Amino acid sequence: MDGINLDEVNAGFSGGQKYGFNGNEGFDDHAIADFNEYLLAKYPAFTAADWKSRFGMTDDNIVRADVPADDLTRNFNYRDYLRANGWNLDPLTAANPMAAEWGRVTANRMYADDLSFTVSYLRRYWKEVVDELRAYARDTAHRRLLVSSNGLLPYVDFNSVGMYPWNPDEQTPDFRGADYVPVVDGHLDGATSLQANYRYLKERNREIAGDVPVAVFIDWPNDMMTDYQNLPLAQKQDYWQIFGAEAYANGLFPAFHLKDTVGGPTAEQSGMLGFFQTYTRFYREHRALYRDNEHGPQGVRVGVGNVAASLLVQRGGGARTLHLVNHNYDRGIIPQTGVDVRVELPSCPRRIELVSPDFAGSRVPAWSCRHGRLSITVDRLDYYDVLVLR
């Protein structure tokens, strides 16, 4: 075994479907003992009067610094507190003055700026799990075990983010989240760009986990996956040539869909496997361009519409790549010609190379640069071009 992926790491704290995932789980003895430690550390100067006035505790159930935190008979017992106030089935109700201290679990996320008890201590629990897994592999098999998780979590070697409805990161007006498989009347809407969503995931991952890779995948069972499976074969291929490329263009790594766990057609059964074998060769051959990238702060201007442009800068050496994703689409890609690209850089490149999964080899585009003001003309843009600035 080289790696292990852990799914729904914090799901046990979210509460079940019967109660609308209202957070009424996770109140075992160990957790509420740690909650006492959390409260004592956060409010070290609180007196009994403070605990009672701030949180409505009573003399017979109050936080005490002179009693072990895990003595739930003599120290504060949060379960008893919830039950006494009638909040045990809905502990995160606004009526509970301790709800904010306990905190609310966000599915498959541990946000770095969330300092509530639940997230703070879940980070600790999660780190213990990850450390023990790695130590076990090292001590018993002398192997390095790669750890990943579904979502955005710390302490991993890479994160893998499921692109499906109701992700917490995209608070659209309907609360459904980003549409990662855009379709119109059953056909791919390739004119849509996912660049903003991809960049958001990249930045949030950096805040939570540091500079580790992020893989993104489409997943069952939901309508986005169904929409993908129902696309005509050519438009399934278009999906990856546009939105898979756009993930790469923004520093993420798309997981090309081979098989699910609920019996849907495999890539081989749907006629996609041969395409994947050919298409992914480009990314393997140019893997060095996609490692350790961050978004460049400079804006990229494109002289034609329906092109998502991005500048990636590699950490360390500072190598730059300009990425152009064509969204000129109407049930098929519409190539664009004479695409002018401009960006202001700290210094001019010495040479520029154009590579793409859409053609073999490399090309040299027409370009000029003065005082860092770079101008490039791309003769033809099909799906995706990468301008490598040397």
Coordinates of N, CA and C in Angstrom, one line a residue, residues 30-177:
H30 N -15.5 11.5 26.2 CA -14.1 12.1 25.9 C -14.3 13.5 25.3
A31 N -15.3 13.7 24.4 CA -15.4 15.0 23.8 C -15.8 16.1 24.8
I32 N -16.8 15.8 25.7 CA -17.2 16.8 26.6 C -16.2 17.0 27.7
A33 N -15.3 16.0 28.0 CA -14.2 16.3 28.9 C -13.2 17.3 28.3
D34 N -12.9 17.1 27.0 CA -12.1 18.0 26.2 C -12.7 19.4 26.1
F35 N -14.0 19.4 26.1 CA -14.7 20.7 26.0 C -14.5 21.5 27.3
N36 N -14.4 20.8 28.5 CA -14.1 21.4 29.7 C -12.7 22.0 29.7
E37 N -11.7 21.3 29.1 CA -10.4 21.8 29.0 C -10.4 23.0 28.1
Y38 N -11.1 22.9 27.0 CA -11.2 24.1 26.1 C -11.7 25.3 26.8
L39 N -12.8 25.2 27.5 CA -13.4 26.3 28.2 C -12.5 26.9 29.2
L40 N -11.8 26.0 30.0 CA -10.9 26.5 31.0 C -9.7 27.3 30.4
A41 N -9.2 26.8 29.3 CA -8.1 27.5 28.6 C -8.6 28.8 28.0
K42 N -9.8 28.9 27.5 CA -10.3 30.1 26.9 C -10.6 31.1 27.9
Y43 N -11.2 30.7 29.0 CA -11.6 31.7 30.0 C -11.0 31.3 31.4
P44 N -9.7 31.5 31.5 CA -8.9 31.1 32.7 C -9.3 31.9 33.9
A45 N -9.8 33.1 33.7 CA -10.0 34.0 34.9 C -11.5 34.0 35.3
F46 N -12.3 33.2 34.6 CA -13.8 33.1 35.0 C -14.0 32.6 36.4
T47 N -14.9 33.3 37.1 CA -15.4 32.8 38.4 C -16.7 32.1 38.2
A48 N -17.2 31.5 39.3 CA -18.5 30.8 39.2 C -19.5 31.7 38.7
A49 N -19.5 33.0 39.2 CA -20.5 34.0 38.8 C -20.4 34.3 37.3
D50 N -19.2 34.3 36.8 CA -19.0 34.5 35.3 C -19.6 33.4 34.5
W51 N -19.4 32.1 34.9 CA -19.9 31.0 34.2 C -21.5 31.0 34.2
K52 N -22.0 31.4 35.4 CA -23.5 31.4 35.5 C -24.1 32.6 34.7
S53 N -23.5 33.7 34.7 CA -24.0 34.9 34.0 C -23.9 34.8 32.5
R54 N -22.7 34.3 32.1 CA -22.4 34.2 30.7 C -23.2 33.1 30.0
F55 N -23.2 31.9 30.6 CA -23.7 30.7 30.0 C -24.9 30.1 30.7
G56 N -25.4 30.6 31.8 CA -26.6 30.1 32.5 C -26.3 28.8 33.2
M57 N -25.0 28.5 33.6 CA -24.7 27.3 34.3 C -25.3 27.4 35.7
T58 N -25.5 26.3 36.4 CA -26.0 26.2 37.7 C -24.9 25.7 38.7
D59 N -25.2 25.9 40.0 CA -24.2 25.5 41.0 C -23.8 24.0 40.9
D60 N -24.8 23.2 40.6 CA -24.6 21.8 40.6 C -24.0 21.3 39.2
N61 N -23.8 22.1 38.3 CA -23.2 21.7 37.0 C -22.5 22.9 36.4
I62 N -21.3 23.1 36.8 CA -20.5 24.3 36.5 C -19.1 23.9 36.2
V63 N -18.4 24.7 35.3 CA -17.0 24.4 35.0 C -16.1 24.7 36.3
R64 N -15.2 23.8 36.6 CA -14.4 24.0 37.8 C -12.9 23.7 37.4
A65 N -12.1 24.6 37.8 CA -10.6 24.4 37.6 C -10.0 23.5 38.6
D66 N -10.6 23.3 39.7 CA -10.1 22.5 40.8 C -10.4 21.0 40.7
V67 N -11.1 20.6 39.7 CA -11.6 19.2 39.5 C -11.1 18.7 38.1
P68 N -10.6 17.5 38.0 CA -10.2 17.0 36.7 C -11.2 17.3 35.6
A69 N -10.8 17.6 34.4 CA -11.8 18.0 33.3 C -12.6 16.8 33.0
D70 N -12.1 15.5 33.1 CA -12.8 14.4 32.7 C -13.7 13.8 33.9
D71 N -13.7 14.4 35.0 CA -14.6 14.0 36.1 C -16.0 14.6 35.8
L72 N -16.8 14.0 35.1 CA -18.0 14.5 34.6 C -19.1 14.5 35.6
T73 N -18.8 13.9 36.8 CA -19.8 13.9 37.9 C -19.7 15.2 38.7
R74 N -18.4 15.6 39.0 CA -18.2 16.8 39.8 C -17.9 18.0 38.9
N75 N -17.4 17.8 37.7 CA -17.1 19.0 36.9 C -18.3 19.1 35.9
F76 N -18.2 20.1 35.0 CA -19.3 20.4 34.1 C -19.5 19.3 33.2
N77 N -20.8 18.9 33.0 CA -21.3 17.9 32.1 C -22.2 18.6 31.0
Y78 N -21.6 18.7 29.9 CA -22.4 19.5 28.8 C -23.6 18.7 28.4
R79 N -23.6 17.4 28.4 CA -24.8 16.7 28.1 C -26.0 17.0 29.0
D80 N -25.6 17.0 30.3 CA -26.6 17.3 31.3 C -27.1 18.7 31.2
Y81 N -26.2 19.6 30.8 CA -26.6 21.0 30.6 C -27.6 21.2 29.4
L82 N -27.3 20.4 28.3 CA -28.2 20.5 27.2 C -29.6 19.9 27.5
R83 N -29.6 18.7 28.2 CA -30.8 18.1 28.6 C -31.7 18.9 29.5
A84 N -31.0 19.6 30.5 CA -31.7 20.4 31.5 C -32.4 21.6 30.8
N85 N -31.9 22.1 29.7 CA -32.4 23.2 29.0 C -33.3 22.8 27.8
G86 N -33.4 21.5 27.6 CA -34.3 21.1 26.5 C -33.7 21.2 25.1
W87 N -32.3 21.3 25.1 CA -31.6 21.5 23.8 C -30.9 20.2 23.3
N88 N -31.1 19.1 24.0 CA -30.3 17.9 23.6 C -30.6 17.4 22.2
L89 N -31.7 17.6 21.7 CA -32.0 17.2 20.3 C -31.7 18.2 19.3
D90 N -31.4 19.4 19.7 CA -31.0 20.5 18.8 C -30.0 21.4 19.5
P91 N -28.8 20.9 19.8 CA -27.8 21.6 20.6 C -27.2 22.9 20.0
L92 N -27.4 23.0 18.7 CA -26.8 24.2 18.1 C -27.9 25.3 17.9
T93 N -29.0 25.2 18.6 CA -30.1 26.2 18.5 C -29.5 27.5 19.0
A94 N -30.1 28.6 18.4 CA -29.7 29.9 18.8 C -30.0 30.2 20.2
A95 N -30.9 29.5 20.8 CA -31.2 29.7 22.2 C -30.1 29.3 23.2
N96 N -29.2 28.4 22.7 CA -28.1 27.9 23.5 C -26.9 28.8 23.5
P97 N -26.6 29.4 24.7 CA -25.5 30.4 24.7 C -24.1 29.7 24.5
M98 N -24.1 28.4 24.6 CA -22.8 27.7 24.4 C -22.6 27.1 23.0
A99 N -23.6 27.3 22.2 CA -23.6 26.7 20.8 C -22.3 27.3 20.1
A100 N -22.1 28.5 20.2 CA -20.9 29.1 19.4 C -19.6 28.6 20.0
E101 N -19.5 28.3 21.3 CA -18.3 27.8 21.9 C -18.1 26.4 21.4
W102 N -19.1 25.6 21.3 CA -19.0 24.2 20.8 C -18.6 24.2 19.3
G103 N -19.3 25.0 18.5 CA -19.0 25.1 17.1 C -19.8 24.2 16.2
R104 N -19.8 24.5 15.0 CA -20.6 23.7 14.0 C -19.7 23.1 13.0
V105 N -19.9 21.8 12.8 CA -19.1 21.0 11.8 C -19.5 21.4 10.4
T106 N -18.5 21.6 9.5 CA -18.7 21.8 8.1 C -18.2 20.6 7.4
A107 N -19.1 19.9 6.7 CA -18.7 18.6 6.1 C -17.4 18.7 5.3
N108 N -16.5 17.8 5.6 CA -15.3 17.7 4.8 C -14.4 18.9 4.8
R109 N -14.5 19.8 5.8 CA -13.7 21.0 5.9 C -13.3 21.2 7.4
M110 N -12.1 21.7 7.5 CA -11.6 22.1 8.8 C -10.9 23.5 8.6
Y111 N -11.7 24.5 8.6 CA -11.2 25.8 8.3 C -10.2 26.3 9.3
A112 N -9.1 26.9 8.8 CA -8.0 27.3 9.7 C -8.4 28.4 10.6
D113 N -9.4 29.3 10.3 CA -9.8 30.4 11.1 C -10.9 30.0 12.1
D114 N -11.4 28.8 12.1 CA -12.4 28.3 13.0 C -11.8 27.9 14.3
L115 N -11.9 28.6 15.3 CA -11.3 28.3 16.6 C -12.3 27.8 17.6
S116 N -13.5 27.4 17.2 CA -14.4 26.8 18.1 C -13.9 25.5 18.6
F117 N -14.6 25.0 19.7 CA -14.1 23.7 20.3 C -14.1 22.6 19.3
T118 N -15.2 22.3 18.6 CA -15.3 21.2 17.8 C -14.2 21.1 16.7
V119 N -14.0 22.2 16.0 CA -13.0 22.2 14.9 C -11.6 22.2 15.5
S120 N -11.4 22.9 16.6 CA -10.0 23.0 17.2 C -9.6 21.6 17.6
Y121 N -10.5 20.9 18.3 CA -10.2 19.5 18.8 C -10.2 18.5 17.7
L122 N -11.1 18.6 16.7 CA -11.1 17.7 15.6 C -9.7 17.8 14.9
R123 N -9.2 18.9 14.8 CA -7.8 19.0 14.2 C -6.8 18.2 15.0
R124 N -6.9 18.3 16.3 CA -6.0 17.5 17.2 C -6.3 16.0 17.0
Y125 N -7.5 15.6 17.0 CA -7.8 14.2 16.8 C -7.3 13.7 15.5
W126 N -7.6 14.5 14.5 CA -7.2 14.1 13.1 C -5.7 14.0 13.0
K127 N -5.0 14.9 13.6 CA -3.5 14.8 13.5 C -3.0 13.5 14.2
E128 N -3.6 13.1 15.3 CA -3.2 11.9 16.0 C -3.5 10.7 15.1
V129 N -4.6 10.7 14.4 CA -4.9 9.6 13.5 C -3.9 9.5 12.4
V130 N -3.6 10.7 11.7 CA -2.6 10.7 10.6 C -1.2 10.3 11.1
D131 N -0.8 10.9 12.3 CA 0.5 10.6 12.8 C 0.7 9.1 13.1
E132 N -0.4 8.5 13.6 CA -0.3 7.0 14.0 C -0.3 6.2 12.7
L133 N -1.0 6.5 11.7 CA -1.0 5.8 10.5 C 0.4 5.8 9.8
R134 N 1.0 7.0 9.8 CA 2.3 7.1 9.2 C 3.3 6.3 10.0
A135 N 3.2 6.4 11.3 CA 4.2 5.7 12.2 C 4.0 4.2 12.0
Y136 N 2.8 3.7 11.9 CA 2.6 2.3 11.8 C 3.2 1.8 10.5
A137 N 3.0 2.5 9.4 CA 3.6 2.1 8.1 C 5.1 2.2 8.2
R138 N 5.6 3.2 8.8 CA 7.1 3.3 8.9 C 7.7 2.2 9.8
D139 N 7.1 1.9 10.9 CA 7.7 1.0 11.9 C 7.5 -0.5 11.5
T140 N 6.4 -0.8 10.8 CA 6.1 -2.2 10.5 C 6.5 -2.6 9.1
A141 N 6.5 -1.6 8.2 CA 6.8 -2.0 6.8 C 7.9 -1.1 6.2
H142 N 8.4 -0.2 7.0 CA 9.5 0.7 6.5 C 9.1 1.4 5.2
R143 N 7.8 1.9 5.2 CA 7.3 2.6 4.0 C 6.7 3.9 4.4
R144 N 6.8 4.8 3.5 CA 6.2 6.1 3.7 C 4.7 6.0 3.2
L145 N 3.8 6.3 4.0 CA 2.3 6.2 3.7 C 1.8 7.5 3.3
L146 N 1.3 7.7 2.1 CA 0.7 9.0 1.7 C -0.8 9.0 2.3
V147 N -1.1 10.1 2.9 CA -2.5 10.3 3.5 C -3.2 11.4 2.8
S148 N -4.4 11.1 2.3 CA -5.3 12.1 1.7 C -6.7 12.0 2.3
S149 N -7.5 13.0 2.1 CA -8.9 13.0 2.6 C -9.8 13.6 1.6
N150 N -11.0 13.3 1.6 CA -12.0 14.0 0.8 C -12.3 15.3 1.5
G151 N -12.0 16.4 0.9 CA -12.3 17.7 1.4 C -11.0 18.5 1.5
L152 N -11.1 19.5 2.4 CA -9.9 20.3 2.7 C -9.6 20.2 4.2
L153 N -8.6 19.4 4.4 CA -8.1 19.1 5.8 C -6.6 19.3 5.9
P154 N -6.2 19.6 7.2 CA -4.7 19.7 7.4 C -4.0 18.4 7.5
Y155 N -2.7 18.4 7.6 CA -1.8 17.3 7.9 C -1.8 16.2 6.9
V156 N -2.3 16.5 5.7 CA -2.3 15.4 4.6 C -1.2 15.7 3.6
D157 N -0.9 14.6 2.8 CA 0.0 14.8 1.7 C -0.6 15.4 0.5
F158 N -1.9 15.2 0.3 CA -2.7 15.9 -0.6 C -4.2 15.8 -0.3
N159 N -5.0 16.8 -0.7 CA -6.4 16.7 -0.5 C -7.1 16.4 -1.8
S160 N -8.2 15.7 -1.7 CA -9.1 15.4 -2.8 C -10.5 15.9 -2.6
V161 N -10.9 16.8 -3.4 CA -12.2 17.5 -3.2 C -13.3 17.0 -4.2
G162 N -14.3 16.5 -3.6 CA -15.5 16.0 -4.4 C -16.2 17.2 -5.0
M163 N -16.4 17.2 -6.3 CA -17.2 18.3 -6.9 C -18.6 17.9 -7.1
Y164 N -19.4 18.2 -6.1 CA -20.8 17.8 -6.1 C -21.6 18.8 -5.4
P165 N -23.0 18.7 -5.5 CA -23.8 19.8 -4.9 C -23.6 19.9 -3.4
W166 N -23.9 21.0 -2.9 CA -24.0 21.3 -1.4 C -22.6 21.4 -0.8
N167 N -21.6 21.5 -1.6 CA -20.3 21.8 -1.0 C -20.4 23.2 -0.2
P168 N -19.8 23.3 1.0 CA -20.0 24.5 1.8 C -19.3 25.7 1.2
D169 N -18.4 25.5 0.3 CA -17.5 26.6 -0.1 C -18.2 27.6 -1.1
E170 N -19.2 27.1 -1.8 CA -19.8 28.0 -2.8 C -21.2 28.4 -2.4
Q171 N -21.3 29.5 -1.7 CA -22.6 29.9 -1.2 C -23.4 30.7 -2.2
T172 N -23.9 30.0 -3.2 CA -24.7 30.5 -4.3 C -26.1 30.9 -3.7
P173 N -26.9 31.7 -4.4 CA -28.2 32.1 -3.8 C -29.1 30.9 -3.4
D174 N -29.0 29.8 -4.2 CA -29.9 28.7 -3.8 C -29.2 27.7 -2.9
F175 N -28.0 28.1 -2.4 CA -27.2 27.3 -1.4 C -26.8 25.9 -2.0
R176 N -26.9 25.8 -3.3 CA -26.6 24.5 -3.9 C -25.1 24.4 -4.2
G177 N -24.5 25.5 -4.4 CA -23.1 25.4 -4.7 C -22.7 25.5 -6.1

